[in-house]
PDB file of C-alpha atoms and ligand atoms in Angstrom:
ATOM      1  CA  MET A   1       3.888   8.265  11.140  1.00 54.00           C
ATOM      2  CA  GLY A   2       7.134   7.866  13.376  1.00 54.00           C
ATOM      3  CA  GLN A   3      10.530   8.958  12.158  1.00 54.00           C
ATOM      4  CA  PRO A   4      13.841   7.642  12.557  1.00 53.00           C
ATOM      5  CA  GLU A   5      15.868   9.135  15.327  1.00 49.00           C
ATOM      6  CA  ASN A   6      18.645  10.154  12.972  1.00 46.00           C
ATOM      7  CA  ARG A   7      20.059   9.183   9.513  1.00 45.00           C
ATOM      8  CA  GLY A   8      22.272   6.399  11.031  1.00 56.00           C
ATOM      9  CA  ASP A   9      19.343   4.540  12.824  1.00 81.00           C
ATOM     10  CA  ARG A  10      17.614   3.491   9.808  1.00 90.00           C
ATOM     11  CA  LEU A  11      16.154   0.298  11.273  1.00 96.00           C
ATOM     12  CA  PRO A  12      13.028   0.170  12.927  1.00 97.00           C
ATOM     13  CA  PRO A  13      12.985  -1.697  16.413  1.00 97.00           C
ATOM     14  CA  GLY A  14      12.991  -5.578  15.923  1.00 97.00           C
ATOM     15  CA  GLN A  15      13.877  -5.353  12.163  1.00 97.00           C
ATOM     16  CA  ARG A  16      16.888  -7.128  10.468  1.00 97.00           C
ATOM     17  CA  LEU A  17      18.411  -5.913   7.112  1.00 96.00           C
ATOM     18  CA  GLN A  18      17.591  -8.371   3.872  1.00 93.00           C
ATOM     19  CA  ARG A  19      19.801  -8.983   1.234  1.00 91.00           C
ATOM     20  CA  GLY A  20      18.115  -9.317  -2.296  1.00 92.00           C
ATOM     21  CA  TRP A  21      14.565  -9.081  -2.860  1.00 95.00           C
ATOM     22  CA  PRO A  22      12.048 -11.790  -1.427  1.00 95.00           C
ATOM     23  CA  VAL A  23       8.498 -12.484  -2.694  1.00 97.00           C
ATOM     24  CA  THR A  24       6.154 -12.165   0.236  1.00 96.00           C
ATOM     25  CA  HIS A  25       2.362 -12.510  -0.113  1.00 97.00           C
ATOM     26  CA  TYR A  26      -0.631 -14.449   0.522  1.00 96.00           C
ATOM     27  CA  GLY A  27      -2.396 -16.393  -2.308  1.00 96.00           C
ATOM     28  CA  PRO A  28      -1.497 -16.925  -6.079  1.00 97.00           C
ATOM     29  CA  VAL A  29       0.242 -14.301  -8.208  1.00 98.00           C
ATOM     30  CA  PRO A  30      -2.674 -13.079 -10.428  1.00 98.00           C
ATOM     31  CA  ARG A  31      -2.488 -13.024 -14.085  1.00 97.00           C
ATOM     32  CA  PHE A  32      -2.652  -9.689 -15.907  1.00 98.00           C
ATOM     33  CA  ARG A  33      -5.406  -9.217 -18.298  1.00 97.00           C
ATOM     34  CA  PRO A  34      -5.031  -5.690 -19.751  1.00 96.00           C
ATOM     35  CA  GLU A  35      -8.613  -5.860 -21.420  1.00 96.00           C
ATOM     36  CA  ARG A  36     -10.289  -6.532 -18.366  1.00 96.00           C
ATOM     37  CA  TRP A  37      -7.979  -4.473 -15.959  1.00 98.00           C
ATOM     38  CA  GLU A  38      -9.160  -1.179 -14.407  1.00 98.00           C
ATOM     39  CA  PHE A  39      -8.255   1.228 -11.624  1.00 98.00           C
ATOM     40  CA  ARG A  40     -11.595   2.230  -9.991  1.00 98.00           C
ATOM     41  CA  VAL A  41     -11.974   4.781  -7.280  1.00 99.00           C
ATOM     42  CA  PHE A  42     -15.126   4.751  -5.481  1.00 98.00           C
ATOM     43  CA  GLY A  43     -17.049   5.252  -2.184  1.00 98.00           C
ATOM     44  CA  ALA A  44     -17.331   8.592  -0.874  1.00 99.00           C
ATOM     45  CA  THR A  45     -16.017  10.840  -3.848  1.00 99.00           C
ATOM     46  CA  ALA A  46     -16.683  14.411  -4.051  1.00 98.00           C
ATOM     47  CA  ASP A  47     -18.840  14.110  -7.236  1.00 98.00           C
ATOM     48  CA  GLY A  48     -20.624  10.867  -5.916  1.00 98.00           C
ATOM     49  CA  ASP A  49     -19.247   9.067  -8.951  1.00 98.00           C
ATOM     50  CA  LYS A  50     -16.670   6.094  -9.746  1.00 98.00           C
ATOM     51  CA  HIS A  51     -13.513   7.233 -11.507  1.00 98.00           C
ATOM     52  CA  CYS A  52     -11.944   4.535 -13.662  1.00 98.00           C
ATOM     53  CA  TRP A  53      -8.706   4.250 -15.534  1.00 98.00           C
ATOM     54  CA  ASN A  54      -7.722   1.576 -18.005  1.00 98.00           C
ATOM     55  CA  HIS A  55      -4.286   0.534 -18.247  1.00 98.00           C
ATOM     56  CA  GLU A  56      -3.478   2.795 -20.989  1.00 98.00           C
ATOM     57  CA  ASP A  57      -4.880   5.797 -19.235  1.00 98.00           C
ATOM     58  CA  PHE A  58      -3.285   4.680 -15.987  1.00 98.00           C
ATOM     59  CA  SER A  59       0.192   4.482 -17.554  1.00 98.00           C
ATOM     60  CA  ALA A  60      -0.198   7.840 -18.780  1.00 98.00           C
ATOM     61  CA  LEU A  61      -0.604   9.643 -15.317  1.00 98.00           C
ATOM     62  CA  PRO A  62       2.280  11.625 -13.849  1.00 98.00           C
ATOM     63  CA  TYR A  63       5.292   9.685 -12.818  1.00 98.00           C
ATOM     64  CA  HIS A  64       7.058  10.277  -9.769  1.00 98.00           C
ATOM     65  CA  THR A  65       9.942   8.203  -8.150  1.00 98.00           C
ATOM     66  CA  VAL A  66      10.383   7.893  -4.268  1.00 98.00           C
ATOM     67  CA  VAL A  67      13.205   6.230  -2.452  1.00 98.00           C
ATOM     68  CA  ALA A  68      11.967   4.210   0.557  1.00 98.00           C
ATOM     69  CA  ASP A  69      12.665   1.617   3.068  1.00 97.00           C
ATOM     70  CA  LEU A  70      10.448  -1.543   3.013  1.00 98.00           C
ATOM     71  CA  HIS A  71       9.641  -3.072   6.333  1.00 98.00           C
ATOM     72  CA  CYS A  72       7.834  -6.437   6.595  1.00 98.00           C
ATOM     73  CA  VAL A  73       6.180  -7.328   9.858  1.00 98.00           C
ATOM     74  CA  THR A  74       7.834 -10.480   9.733  1.00 97.00           C
ATOM     75  CA  LYS A  75      10.912  -8.534  10.612  1.00 97.00           C
ATOM     76  CA  PHE A  76      13.049  -8.141   7.571  1.00 97.00           C
ATOM     77  CA  SER A  77      13.581  -4.542   6.176  1.00 97.00           C
ATOM     78  CA  MET A  78      15.312  -3.390   2.755  1.00 97.00           C
ATOM     79  CA  MET A  79      16.858  -0.169   2.434  1.00 96.00           C
ATOM     80  CA  ASP A  80      16.639   2.492  -0.342  1.00 96.00           C
ATOM     81  CA  VAL A  81      14.042   0.982  -2.779  1.00 97.00           C
ATOM     82  CA  GLU A  82      13.606   3.322  -5.728  1.00 98.00           C
ATOM     83  CA  TRP A  83       9.830   3.125  -6.672  1.00 98.00           C
ATOM     84  CA  GLY A  84       8.325   4.810  -9.818  1.00 98.00           C
ATOM     85  CA  GLY A  85       4.881   5.436 -10.381  1.00 98.00           C
ATOM     86  CA  VAL A  86       1.687   7.651  -9.953  1.00 99.00           C
ATOM     87  CA  PRO A  87       1.429   9.757  -6.484  1.00 98.00           C
ATOM     88  CA  ALA A  88      -1.625   9.002  -4.475  1.00 99.00           C
ATOM     89  CA  ALA A  89      -1.724  12.598  -4.087  1.00 98.00           C
ATOM     90  CA  GLU A  90      -2.260  12.746  -8.090  1.00 98.00           C
ATOM     91  CA  ILE A  91      -5.222  10.196  -7.581  1.00 98.00           C
ATOM     92  CA  LEU A  92      -6.683  12.347  -4.892  1.00 98.00           C
ATOM     93  CA  ARG A  93      -6.528  15.501  -7.051  1.00 98.00           C
ATOM     94  CA  LEU A  94      -8.096  13.546 -10.014  1.00 98.00           C
ATOM     95  CA  ALA A  95     -10.684  11.956  -8.095  1.00 98.00           C
ATOM     96  CA  PRO A  96     -11.476  14.029  -5.027  1.00 98.00           C
ATOM     97  CA  PRO A  97     -12.814  12.692  -1.930  1.00 98.00           C
ATOM     98  CA  ALA A  98     -15.974  14.018  -0.195  1.00 98.00           C
ATOM     99  CA  ASP A  99     -15.650  16.201   3.018  1.00 97.00           C
ATOM    100  CA  GLY A 100     -15.301  13.696   5.761  1.00 98.00           C
ATOM    101  CA  VAL A 101     -13.229  11.080   3.976  1.00 98.00           C
ATOM    102  CA  THR A 102     -10.907  10.024   6.969  1.00 98.00           C
ATOM    103  CA  HIS A 103      -9.453   6.565   5.598  1.00 98.00           C
ATOM    104  CA  VAL A 104      -9.213   4.509   2.390  1.00 99.00           C
ATOM    105  CA  MET A 105      -9.259   0.823   1.844  1.00 99.00           C
ATOM    106  CA  ILE A 106      -7.048  -0.236  -1.000  1.00 99.00           C
ATOM    107  CA  TRP A 107      -8.353  -3.197  -2.890  1.00 98.00           C
ATOM    108  CA  ALA A 108      -6.185  -5.841  -4.932  1.00 98.00           C
ATOM    109  CA  GLU A 109      -6.783  -8.757  -6.871  1.00 98.00           C
ATOM    110  CA  TYR A 110      -8.403 -11.751  -5.170  1.00 97.00           C
ATOM    111  CA  GLY A 111      -9.943  -9.412  -2.355  1.00 97.00           C
ATOM    112  CA  TYR A 112      -7.035  -8.511  -0.769  1.00 98.00           C
ATOM    113  CA  SER A 113      -7.259  -5.144   1.071  1.00 98.00           C
ATOM    114  CA  ALA A 114      -5.727  -2.755   3.605  1.00 98.00           C
ATOM    115  CA  ASN A 115      -6.801   0.254   5.366  1.00 98.00           C
ATOM    116  CA  VAL A 116      -4.885   3.456   5.369  1.00 98.00           C
ATOM    117  CA  ARG A 117      -5.464   6.616   7.204  1.00 98.00           C
ATOM    118  CA  MET A 118      -6.165   9.618   4.909  1.00 98.00           C
ATOM    119  CA  ALA A 119      -3.098  11.443   6.381  1.00 98.00           C
ATOM    120  CA  ASP A 120      -0.932   8.524   5.315  1.00 98.00           C
ATOM    121  CA  PHE A 121      -2.234   7.751   2.104  1.00 98.00           C
ATOM    122  CA  ALA A 122      -2.092  11.661   1.374  1.00 98.00           C
ATOM    123  CA  ALA A 123       1.513  11.978   2.332  1.00 98.00           C
ATOM    124  CA  ASP A 124       3.769  13.056  -0.476  1.00 97.00           C
ATOM    125  CA  THR A 125       5.935   9.760  -0.664  1.00 98.00           C
ATOM    126  CA  THR A 126       2.895   7.419  -1.085  1.00 98.00           C
ATOM    127  CA  LEU A 127       2.864   6.098  -4.453  1.00 98.00           C
ATOM    128  CA  PHE A 128       1.269   3.903  -6.808  1.00 99.00           C
ATOM    129  CA  ALA A 129       4.265   2.146  -8.141  1.00 99.00           C
ATOM    130  CA  THR A 130       4.415   0.749 -11.296  1.00 98.00           C
ATOM    131  CA  HIS A 131       8.323   0.514 -11.401  1.00 98.00           C
ATOM    132  CA  ARG A 132      11.339  -0.463  -9.588  1.00 98.00           C
ATOM    133  CA  ASP A 133      14.985   0.967 -10.314  1.00 97.00           C
ATOM    134  CA  GLY A 134      13.039   2.313 -13.550  1.00 98.00           C
ATOM    135  CA  GLU A 135      11.888  -1.275 -14.548  1.00 98.00           C
ATOM    136  CA  LEU A 136       8.508  -2.299 -14.689  1.00 98.00           C
ATOM    137  CA  LEU A 137       7.306  -4.472 -11.649  1.00 98.00           C
ATOM    138  CA  THR A 138       7.497  -8.273 -12.382  1.00 98.00           C
ATOM    139  CA  ALA A 139       4.068 -10.263 -11.687  1.00 98.00           C
ATOM    140  CA  GLU A 140       5.281 -11.473  -8.311  1.00 98.00           C
ATOM    141  CA  HIS A 141       6.227  -8.112  -7.040  1.00 98.00           C
ATOM    142  CA  GLY A 142       2.832  -6.554  -8.016  1.00 98.00           C
ATOM    143  CA  PHE A 143       2.562  -5.806 -11.737  1.00 98.00           C
ATOM    144  CA  PRO A 144       0.895  -3.624 -13.074  1.00 98.00           C
ATOM    145  CA  VAL A 145       0.409  -1.741  -9.733  1.00 98.00           C
ATOM    146  CA  ARG A 146       1.427  -1.626  -6.134  1.00 98.00           C
ATOM    147  CA  LEU A 147       0.964   0.843  -3.393  1.00 99.00           C
ATOM    148  CA  VAL A 148       3.927   2.005  -1.554  1.00 98.00           C
ATOM    149  CA  VAL A 149       3.399   3.610   1.976  1.00 98.00           C
ATOM    150  CA  PRO A 150       6.566   4.174   3.107  1.00 97.00           C
ATOM    151  CA  GLY A 151       5.704   5.055   6.845  1.00 97.00           C
ATOM    152  CA  LEU A 152       3.919   1.969   7.480  1.00 98.00           C
ATOM    153  CA  TYR A 153       4.860  -1.991   7.533  1.00 98.00           C
ATOM    154  CA  ALA A 154       4.716  -3.212   4.105  1.00 98.00           C
ATOM    155  CA  TRP A 155       1.265  -5.185   4.395  1.00 98.00           C
ATOM    156  CA  LYS A 156      -0.166  -1.592   4.023  1.00 98.00           C
ATOM    157  CA  GLY A 157       1.185  -1.755   0.511  1.00 98.00           C
ATOM    158  CA  PRO A 158      -1.096  -4.211  -1.878  1.00 98.00           C
ATOM    159  CA  LYS A 159       0.338  -5.564  -4.909  1.00 98.00           C
ATOM    160  CA  TRP A 160      -1.845  -5.963  -7.957  1.00 98.00           C
ATOM    161  CA  VAL A 161      -4.061  -3.024  -6.812  1.00 98.00           C
ATOM    162  CA  ARG A 162      -7.280  -2.504  -8.463  1.00 98.00           C
ATOM    163  CA  GLY A 163      -9.026   0.053  -6.578  1.00 98.00           C
ATOM    164  CA  VAL A 164      -9.502   2.846  -3.760  1.00 99.00           C
ATOM    165  CA  GLU A 165     -12.338   2.981  -1.675  1.00 99.00           C
ATOM    166  CA  TYR A 166     -12.827   6.526   0.024  1.00 99.00           C
ATOM    167  CA  MET A 167     -14.451   5.867   3.459  1.00 98.00           C
ATOM    168  CA  THR A 168     -15.971   8.265   6.296  1.00 98.00           C
ATOM    169  CA  ALA A 169     -15.262   5.821   9.054  1.00 98.00           C
ATOM    170  CA  ASP A 170     -12.215   3.217   9.479  1.00 98.00           C
ATOM    171  CA  ARG A 171     -12.556  -0.427   8.846  1.00 98.00           C
ATOM    172  CA  ARG A 172      -9.993  -3.070   8.876  1.00 98.00           C
ATOM    173  CA  GLY A 173      -8.497  -4.821   5.958  1.00 98.00           C
ATOM    174  CA  PHE A 174      -7.260  -8.182   5.240  1.00 98.00           C
ATOM    175  CA  TRP A 175      -4.639  -8.553   7.608  1.00 98.00           C
ATOM    176  CA  GLU A 176      -5.906  -6.220  10.000  1.00 98.00           C
ATOM    177  CA  GLU A 177      -8.935  -8.505  10.525  1.00 98.00           C
ATOM    178  CA  ARG A 178      -6.551 -11.332  11.164  1.00 98.00           C
ATOM    179  CA  GLY A 179      -4.734 -10.147  14.036  1.00 98.00           C
ATOM    180  CA  TYR A 180      -2.391  -7.213  12.545  1.00 98.00           C
ATOM    181  CA  HIS A 181      -2.379  -3.916  13.956  1.00 98.00           C
ATOM    182  CA  ASN A 182      -4.722  -1.272  12.604  1.00 98.00           C
ATOM    183  CA  VAL A 183      -2.371   1.314  12.052  1.00 98.00           C
ATOM    184  CA  GLY A 184       0.733  -0.439  11.580  1.00 98.00           C
ATOM    185  CA  ASP A 185       3.793   2.234  12.216  1.00 98.00           C
ATOM    186  CA  PRO A 186       7.232   0.192  12.302  1.00 98.00           C
ATOM    187  CA  TRP A 187       8.802   2.975  14.232  1.00 97.00           C
ATOM    188  CA  GLN A 188       6.397   2.225  17.088  1.00 98.00           C
ATOM    189  CA  GLU A 189       6.442  -1.431  16.264  1.00 98.00           C
ATOM    190  CA  GLN A 190       2.674  -1.665  15.871  1.00 98.00           C
ATOM    191  CA  ARG A 191       2.652  -5.186  14.829  1.00 98.00           C
ATOM    192  CA  TYR A 192      -0.405  -6.958  16.137  1.00 98.00           C
ATOM    193  CA  SER A 193      -3.965  -5.903  17.080  1.00 97.00           C
ATOM    194  CA  TYR A 194      -3.429  -6.674  20.789  1.00 97.00           C
ATOM    195  CA  GLN A 195      -1.095  -3.714  21.083  1.00 98.00           C
ATOM    196  CA  GLU A 196      -3.974  -1.222  20.058  1.00 98.00           C
ATOM    197  CA  SER A 197      -5.040   1.427  21.962  1.00 96.00           C
ATOM    198  CA  PRO A 198      -8.691   2.342  21.481  1.00 94.00           C
ATOM    199  CA  GLN A 199      -8.049   5.430  19.209  1.00 95.00           C
ATOM    200  CA  ASP A 200      -5.732   3.172  16.820  1.00 97.00           C
ATOM    201  CA  GLY A 201      -9.047   1.271  15.353  1.00 96.00           C
ATOM    202  CA  PRO A 202     -12.520   1.135  14.835  1.00 95.00           C
ATOM    203  CA  GLU A 203     -14.995  -0.264  17.012  1.00 79.00           C
ATOM    204  CA  PRO A 204     -14.639  -3.915  17.351  1.00 71.00           C
TER     205      PRO A 204
HETATM  206  N1  LIG B 301      -2.147  -8.358  -2.790  1.00 93.13           N
HETATM  207  C1  LIG B 301      -1.101  -8.474  -1.969  1.00 93.13           C
HETATM  208  N2  LIG B 301      -0.275  -7.307  -1.497  1.00 93.13           N
HETATM  209  C2  LIG B 301       0.735  -7.730  -0.648  1.00 93.13           C
HETATM  210  C3  LIG B 301       0.627  -8.799   0.148  1.00 93.13           C
HETATM  211  C4  LIG B 301      -0.292  -9.892  -0.195  1.00 93.13           C
HETATM  212  O1  LIG B 301      -0.349 -10.851   0.624  1.00 93.13           O
HETATM  213  N3  LIG B 301      -1.249  -9.674  -0.937  1.00 93.13           N
HETATM  214  N4  LIG B 301       1.523  -8.899   1.282  1.00 93.13           N
HETATM  215  C5  LIG B 301       2.295  -7.784   1.854  1.00 93.13           C
HETATM  216  C6  LIG B 301       3.551  -7.737   2.716  1.00 93.13           C
HETATM  217  S1  LIG B 301       3.022  -8.671   3.874  1.00 93.13           S
HETATM  218  C7  LIG B 301       4.772  -7.620   2.283  1.00 93.13           C
HETATM  219  S2  LIG B 301       6.124  -7.666   3.144  1.00 93.13           S
HETATM  220  C8  LIG B 301       4.730  -6.844   0.687  1.00 93.13           C
HETATM  221  C9  LIG B 301       5.984  -7.818   0.107  1.00 93.13           C
HETATM  222  O2  LIG B 301       6.373  -7.270  -1.184  1.00 93.13           O
HETATM  223  P1  LIG B 301       7.370  -7.999  -2.056  1.00 93.13           P
HETATM  224  O3  LIG B 301       6.816  -9.514  -2.174  1.00 93.13           O
HETATM  225  O4  LIG B 301       7.350  -7.174  -3.412  1.00 93.13           O
HETATM  226  O5  LIG B 301       8.734  -7.981  -1.679  1.00 93.13           O
HETATM  227  O6  LIG B 301       3.667  -6.994  -0.050  1.00 93.13           O
HETATM  228  C10 LIG B 301       2.385  -6.660   0.506  1.00 93.13           C
HETATM  229  N5  LIG B 301       1.547  -6.596  -0.671  1.00 93.13           N
HETATM  230 MO1  LIG B 302       4.945  -8.394   5.200  1.00 93.13          MO
END
């Protein structure tokens, strides 16, 4: 992932600052049904098994906070958002991937998905956020869980996450199949799939 040149240059190329917190997503806001909800890790796990948490157990996992900027590919950015939740590294520790896992697919309600390289997923600022500014997320902002990957455009952070699939090869997610860049680094302005170099994505 790219880095800002310096602390005073916080806006990636082509972005502008947004006041307030808009709601941006495709499709309807899902209704949370605690009795049916589970967070599932599956695919190429080290032990070959699925690992599942119900809402009560997921809520009891270690809680960390991360302050991060959010960059939407539609060109607005929000600075210094304080997220709270479960570090992705904690999920990797509790449900270890098999050798050879290179990417994850994050799955959300209604089949929304986003592929993320393992190095980005395992970064210590990647968080399954349940809170913002110490308060539970609202339904439209992803309650009960959304992924936050600070170094990537925000479409790589699904709201209403339900699962993580460990993958031994890359595969495109929802927006990546619909013309958006496979990697999505805002500092390199990787917005659209036509900007990709061959090494940025899976075979077409
Ligand atoms: N499930 C789901 N998550 C999603 C999206 C979506 O369409 N569906 N849109 C993404 C995009 S493009 C952005 S910019 C952020 C917006 O988060 P916000 O509505 O909380 O500001 O959510 C991301 N997560
Ligand atoms: Mo976005």
